C-alpha cells in the first residue's frame, strides 16, 4: 500500500507531567485473510487487466478500497451491476450460495477471496443444518459476513445481535440447538452472549472450534494489555470495520482514559493529547501498516517519539491464494508471501 502524503509535525509538542511515550500493540493490522483478499484483487488486475469488479468492499478499510480503485478495481454492491462475462472477486467476508449462483447465471468469472476462517463457519452452518439443528448465529444484522453465513442455511438460522437479545430468542427444540458467530466480534461480548444462551438452553452445543478469528482475539488481547497503562488509545481503522470499532470499546473497558478511532493520522485532534503522557496505538485487522506509521510520525512530532512495543502473540498463519491466481502471468507457480501484517 502506498504511503499517504501529509503534513508532518502537524501536532504540537505541548508539555505534560512525566515523559511522553507510545505503547504500540502487537499483533495489529493485517491478518492473513485480509492480506490474501487484497493480494487477490491486485493479482487479478495483473492477470486480467482493468477493470476487475469486486462485490462489496474487499475488506473494510477506506484506504485499501481507494488504492485498489486507483489501480482499476470497481466495487459494486450486487452482482447484477457487473457486466456479463466480467471478472468479479468476492470479498473476504464471504457470500451466500445465492450470490454464487447469480454470478454463474450472468456468466461472470468469479474469484472467491473469502477468508478461509469465514468459509469454515459457512461449512459448519451447512453441516448443522443438514443434521436439523437450529443455529443461533451471534453477529450484527446487515454485516456481509452474517448475510453470507445466514444464506447457507436460512431456514435453520436465527440471528442473535447482543447478549440482551437472548431474552427474546425462542427455538423449536432446545435439545437440538448450536451457536456460531461472526468472526470479527468482541470476544468478551460473544462469550457473554453464549453464557446467557446456555442459561436459557442448557443443552446448547458449541461449534467444533472457536469461530472468533485468531486475529480478532490477538488484537483484543494486545489492546487490553496496552489500555491499562494508557491515557489515550488511538485505533487506526474504518468505521465499518467491526473489529476496529470493537478495539475502541475494549480499550475503554480495560482501563484507557480515552480511546478514538481514525482512518488517517490527520484525523487526530490536538485536544486529545492534552495532559496525555502515554498513548496506546493499534490497528484493525484490515489496516495496512503504512497508516500506523503515519500516525507514529505525527505523534513523534508531538514529542511521543519513545515507542515501546507490547507484544502478546506471534502470528505466522499464511493462506494460499484463490486457485485462479496461484500462478504468475507467465504461468509459473507464484511464491509471493501472504499473511504478513507489515506487508508494504
XYZ file of C-alpha atoms in Angstrom:
344
model
C 0.000 0.000 0.000
C 1.374 3.445 -0.910
C 2.354 5.975 1.693
C -0.203 8.706 2.319
C 1.219 12.187 1.744
C 0.544 14.586 4.561
C 1.872 17.459 6.576
C 4.360 16.205 9.146
C 4.685 17.664 12.630
C 1.063 18.747 12.450
C 0.522 18.144 16.160
C 2.118 20.427 18.749
C 4.650 19.209 21.287
C 2.919 20.542 24.397
C 4.474 19.805 27.810
C 2.961 17.177 30.102
C 3.850 15.812 33.502
C 6.336 12.981 33.016
C 7.966 11.520 29.917
C 5.893 11.029 26.784
C 5.750 7.589 25.217
C 3.803 5.345 22.842
C 2.758 1.797 23.680
C 2.465 0.039 20.316
C 0.250 -3.046 20.360
C 1.371 -6.202 18.616
C -0.184 -8.019 16.888
C -2.031 -5.302 14.980
C -3.091 -4.588 11.404
C -3.327 -7.008 8.502
C -4.310 -10.584 9.225
C -3.713 -13.484 6.855
C -7.269 -13.432 5.485
C -7.166 -9.716 4.709
C -3.733 -9.977 3.127
C -4.943 -12.845 0.940
C -8.011 -10.890 -0.198
C -6.132 -7.690 -1.027
C -3.422 -9.579 -2.909
C -6.155 -11.461 -4.773
C -7.525 -8.208 -6.205
C -4.030 -6.915 -7.019
C -3.120 -10.135 -8.807
C -6.454 -10.304 -10.633
C -5.670 -6.853 -12.041
C -2.203 -8.094 -13.069
C -3.604 -11.247 -14.678
C -6.689 -9.916 -16.414
C -6.196 -6.150 -16.610
C -8.615 -3.461 -15.508
C -11.395 -3.371 -14.740
C -11.822 -6.158 -12.219
C -15.095 -5.965 -10.293
C -15.363 -6.617 -6.556
C -18.652 -7.347 -4.816
C -18.799 -5.159 -1.687
C -15.607 -3.744 -0.185
C -12.865 -6.354 -0.435
C -12.044 -5.544 3.209
C -13.475 -2.846 5.448
C -10.844 -0.144 5.035
C -11.211 3.160 3.203
C -7.542 3.409 2.230
C -7.350 -0.121 0.838
C -10.501 0.336 -1.241
C -9.434 3.746 -2.564
C -5.983 2.440 -3.504
C -7.415 -0.535 -5.381
C -9.897 1.719 -7.187
C -6.978 3.764 -8.480
C -5.459 0.549 -9.858
C -8.641 -0.325 -11.746
C -10.870 -2.214 -9.334
C -14.559 -1.356 -9.450
C -16.539 -2.009 -6.273
C -20.220 -2.843 -6.626
C -22.957 -3.667 -4.165
C -24.571 -6.529 -6.064
C -23.731 -8.980 -8.813
C -26.270 -7.556 -11.268
C -24.120 -4.398 -11.508
C -21.271 -6.410 -13.080
C -21.265 -6.656 -16.903
C -21.821 -10.185 -18.156
C -18.630 -12.138 -18.737
C -16.502 -9.926 -16.473
C -14.155 -10.961 -13.693
C -15.565 -10.483 -10.201
C -13.924 -11.017 -6.818
C -15.981 -11.990 -3.778
C -14.871 -10.089 -0.668
C -13.088 -11.506 2.373
C -16.372 -11.519 4.299
C -17.923 -14.205 2.110
C -21.120 -14.541 0.095
C -24.225 -16.699 0.188
C -24.904 -19.535 -2.296
C -27.483 -17.262 -3.955
C -24.740 -14.766 -4.847
C -22.527 -17.524 -6.230
C -25.430 -18.771 -8.359
C -26.215 -15.240 -9.509
C -22.633 -14.795 -10.718
C -22.813 -18.086 -12.582
C -26.118 -17.148 -14.188
C -24.534 -13.959 -15.556
C -21.516 -15.805 -16.914
C -19.144 -13.998 -14.548
C -15.647 -15.301 -13.941
C -15.688 -15.395 -10.145
C -12.679 -15.407 -7.832
C -13.556 -16.264 -4.249
C -11.419 -14.247 -1.798
C -13.491 -15.278 1.233
C -11.309 -15.651 4.315
C -10.827 -19.387 4.950
C -11.888 -18.852 8.566
C -15.214 -17.452 7.349
C -15.548 -20.379 4.955
C -15.129 -22.662 7.975
C -18.164 -21.051 9.617
C -20.157 -21.480 6.382
C -19.331 -25.198 6.331
C -20.342 -25.556 9.959
C -23.691 -23.912 9.187
C -24.315 -26.327 6.314
C -23.389 -29.358 8.412
C -25.529 -28.405 11.415
C -28.471 -27.549 9.162
C -28.126 -30.932 7.461
C -28.370 -32.548 10.899
C -31.509 -30.475 11.544
C -30.035 -28.278 14.267
C -31.353 -24.813 14.941
C -28.399 -22.442 14.592
C -28.096 -19.326 16.751
C -25.767 -17.031 14.804
C -24.175 -14.375 17.023
C -23.465 -11.336 14.879
C -24.511 -7.938 13.606
C -27.518 -7.624 11.342
C -26.550 -6.334 7.894
C -22.867 -7.279 8.122
C -21.716 -9.029 4.935
C -20.311 -11.975 6.863
C -23.605 -12.545 8.649
C -25.553 -12.314 5.399
C -23.233 -14.827 3.751
C -23.383 -17.301 6.624
C -27.154 -16.986 7.057
C -27.565 -17.584 3.339
C -26.031 -21.050 3.707
C -28.978 -22.292 5.797
C -31.646 -19.584 6.046
C -34.353 -21.904 7.368
C -32.181 -23.002 10.281
C -30.508 -19.765 11.389
C -31.666 -17.189 13.932
C -29.542 -14.068 14.414
C -28.573 -13.061 17.959
C -27.339 -9.470 17.894
C -26.199 -8.995 21.503
C -26.379 -10.508 24.992
C -29.563 -8.546 25.661
C -31.223 -10.099 22.610
C -31.059 -13.562 24.169
C -34.197 -12.993 26.219
C -36.328 -12.846 23.064
C -34.870 -15.948 21.375
C -37.163 -18.938 21.002
C -36.291 -22.326 19.491
C -38.341 -25.304 18.360
C -36.244 -27.957 20.084
C -33.935 -26.817 22.914
C -32.115 -30.155 22.682
C -31.002 -29.517 19.086
C -29.533 -26.040 19.129
C -25.979 -24.842 18.401
C -24.280 -21.444 18.308
C -21.996 -19.994 15.645
C -20.619 -16.464 15.432
C -19.385 -13.725 13.147
C -15.592 -13.937 13.241
C -14.882 -10.245 13.922
C -16.849 -9.707 17.131
C -15.698 -8.736 20.597
C -14.532 -11.914 22.281
C -15.907 -10.826 25.659
C -19.327 -9.846 24.312
C -19.608 -13.064 22.318
C -18.767 -15.195 25.342
C -21.307 -13.278 27.429
C -23.925 -13.926 24.734
C -23.041 -17.632 24.771
C -23.260 -17.692 28.580
C -26.773 -16.255 28.505
C -27.812 -18.609 25.708
C -26.583 -21.578 27.711
C -28.515 -20.399 30.766
C -31.655 -20.370 28.631
C -30.815 -23.511 26.628
C -28.684 -25.812 28.854
C -28.110 -28.310 26.021
C -26.723 -25.654 23.670
C -23.883 -27.135 21.631
C -20.620 -25.400 20.792
C -19.077 -25.240 17.317
C -16.169 -27.663 16.726
C -13.740 -24.789 17.297
C -13.964 -21.153 18.343
C -15.415 -19.073 15.493
C -13.889 -15.777 16.636
C -10.876 -15.442 14.368
C -7.365 -15.651 15.790
C -6.548 -12.119 14.565
C -9.564 -10.559 16.267
C -8.694 -12.315 19.520
C -4.999 -11.426 19.334
C -5.634 -7.738 18.675
C -8.104 -7.534 21.538
C -5.699 -9.270 23.944
C -2.913 -6.861 22.952
C -5.009 -3.717 23.395
C -6.239 -4.951 26.801
C -2.625 -5.013 27.981
C -1.857 -1.610 26.449
C -5.033 0.051 27.724
C -4.300 -0.465 31.393
C -1.282 1.887 31.119
C -2.616 4.336 28.505
C -4.009 7.808 28.986
C -5.199 7.699 25.383
C -5.648 4.886 22.855
C -5.811 5.565 19.128
C -7.125 2.788 16.908
C -6.441 3.041 13.194
C -9.349 1.548 11.260
C -12.515 2.382 9.348
C -15.974 2.977 10.785
C -17.448 -0.073 9.021
C -14.698 -2.352 10.347
C -16.335 -4.353 13.112
C -13.068 -5.444 14.674
C -11.654 -1.882 14.639
C -14.738 -0.479 16.378
C -14.508 -3.269 18.958
C -10.885 -2.344 19.717
C -12.008 1.118 20.852
C -14.641 -0.411 23.108
C -12.209 -2.959 24.549
C -9.610 -0.238 25.239
C -12.124 1.786 27.243
C -13.385 -1.273 29.095
C -9.862 -2.277 30.134
C -8.633 0.993 31.528
C -7.819 3.543 28.836
C -8.862 7.000 29.953
C -9.907 7.849 26.396
C -9.971 5.987 23.066
C -10.691 7.061 19.494
C -10.774 5.504 16.035
C -9.275 7.233 12.984
C -8.859 6.292 9.338
C -5.833 8.540 8.904
C -3.315 10.257 11.173
C -4.527 13.717 10.175
C -7.837 12.996 11.948
C -6.147 13.046 15.369
C -7.178 16.180 17.253
C -4.709 18.226 19.276
C -7.004 18.322 22.296
C -6.906 14.528 22.549
C -3.273 14.875 23.647
C -3.876 17.454 26.389
C -2.233 16.160 29.553
C -1.508 12.782 27.922
C 1.727 11.071 28.883
C 1.149 7.614 27.383
C -0.546 6.962 24.029
C -1.559 3.437 23.081
C -1.659 2.672 19.362
C -3.140 -0.270 17.479
C -4.958 -1.008 14.228
C -7.729 -3.248 12.980
C -7.175 -6.432 11.002
C -7.868 -4.737 7.647
C -5.411 -1.851 8.134
C -2.097 -1.665 6.236
C 0.904 -0.846 8.404
C 1.678 2.313 6.434
C -1.274 4.028 8.111
C 0.083 3.193 11.553
C 3.493 4.542 10.579
C 1.885 7.818 9.507
C 0.288 8.082 12.940
C 3.572 7.310 14.697
C 5.292 10.012 12.622
C 2.713 12.583 13.687
C 2.926 11.526 17.326
C 6.733 11.764 17.201
C 6.364 15.354 16.028
C 4.299 15.990 19.152
C 7.002 14.570 21.401
C 5.849 10.956 21.514
C 8.966 9.524 19.911
C 9.685 6.895 22.574
C 7.942 3.764 21.262
C 7.592 0.572 23.319
C 6.122 -2.459 21.577
C 3.725 -4.520 23.694
C 3.836 -7.998 22.158
C 1.250 -10.534 23.318
C 1.366 -13.088 20.479
C 3.256 -14.059 17.339
C 1.339 -14.612 14.097
C 2.674 -16.764 11.278
C -0.513 -18.088 9.659
C -0.468 -17.916 5.849
C -3.313 -18.671 3.428
C -2.787 -19.648 -0.203
C -4.327 -17.511 -2.935
C -7.562 -18.486 -4.699
C -6.749 -21.250 -7.178
C -7.194 -18.972 -10.210
C -4.310 -16.770 -9.039
C -1.672 -19.226 -7.835
C 0.465 -18.783 -10.934
C 2.029 -15.602 -12.218
C 1.297 -14.038 -15.605
C 3.999 -16.252 -17.162
C 2.265 -19.376 -15.855
C 4.848 -20.144 -13.177
C 3.862 -21.018 -9.624
C 3.637 -17.795 -7.631
C 5.784 -17.686 -4.492
C 4.524 -14.321 -3.226
C 4.154 -14.464 0.534
C 0.829 -13.799 2.214
C -0.280 -13.130 5.745
C 2.317 -10.626 6.935
C 0.740 -7.765 8.806
C 3.600 -5.438 7.799
C 3.389 -6.148 4.076
C 4.342 -2.983 2.179
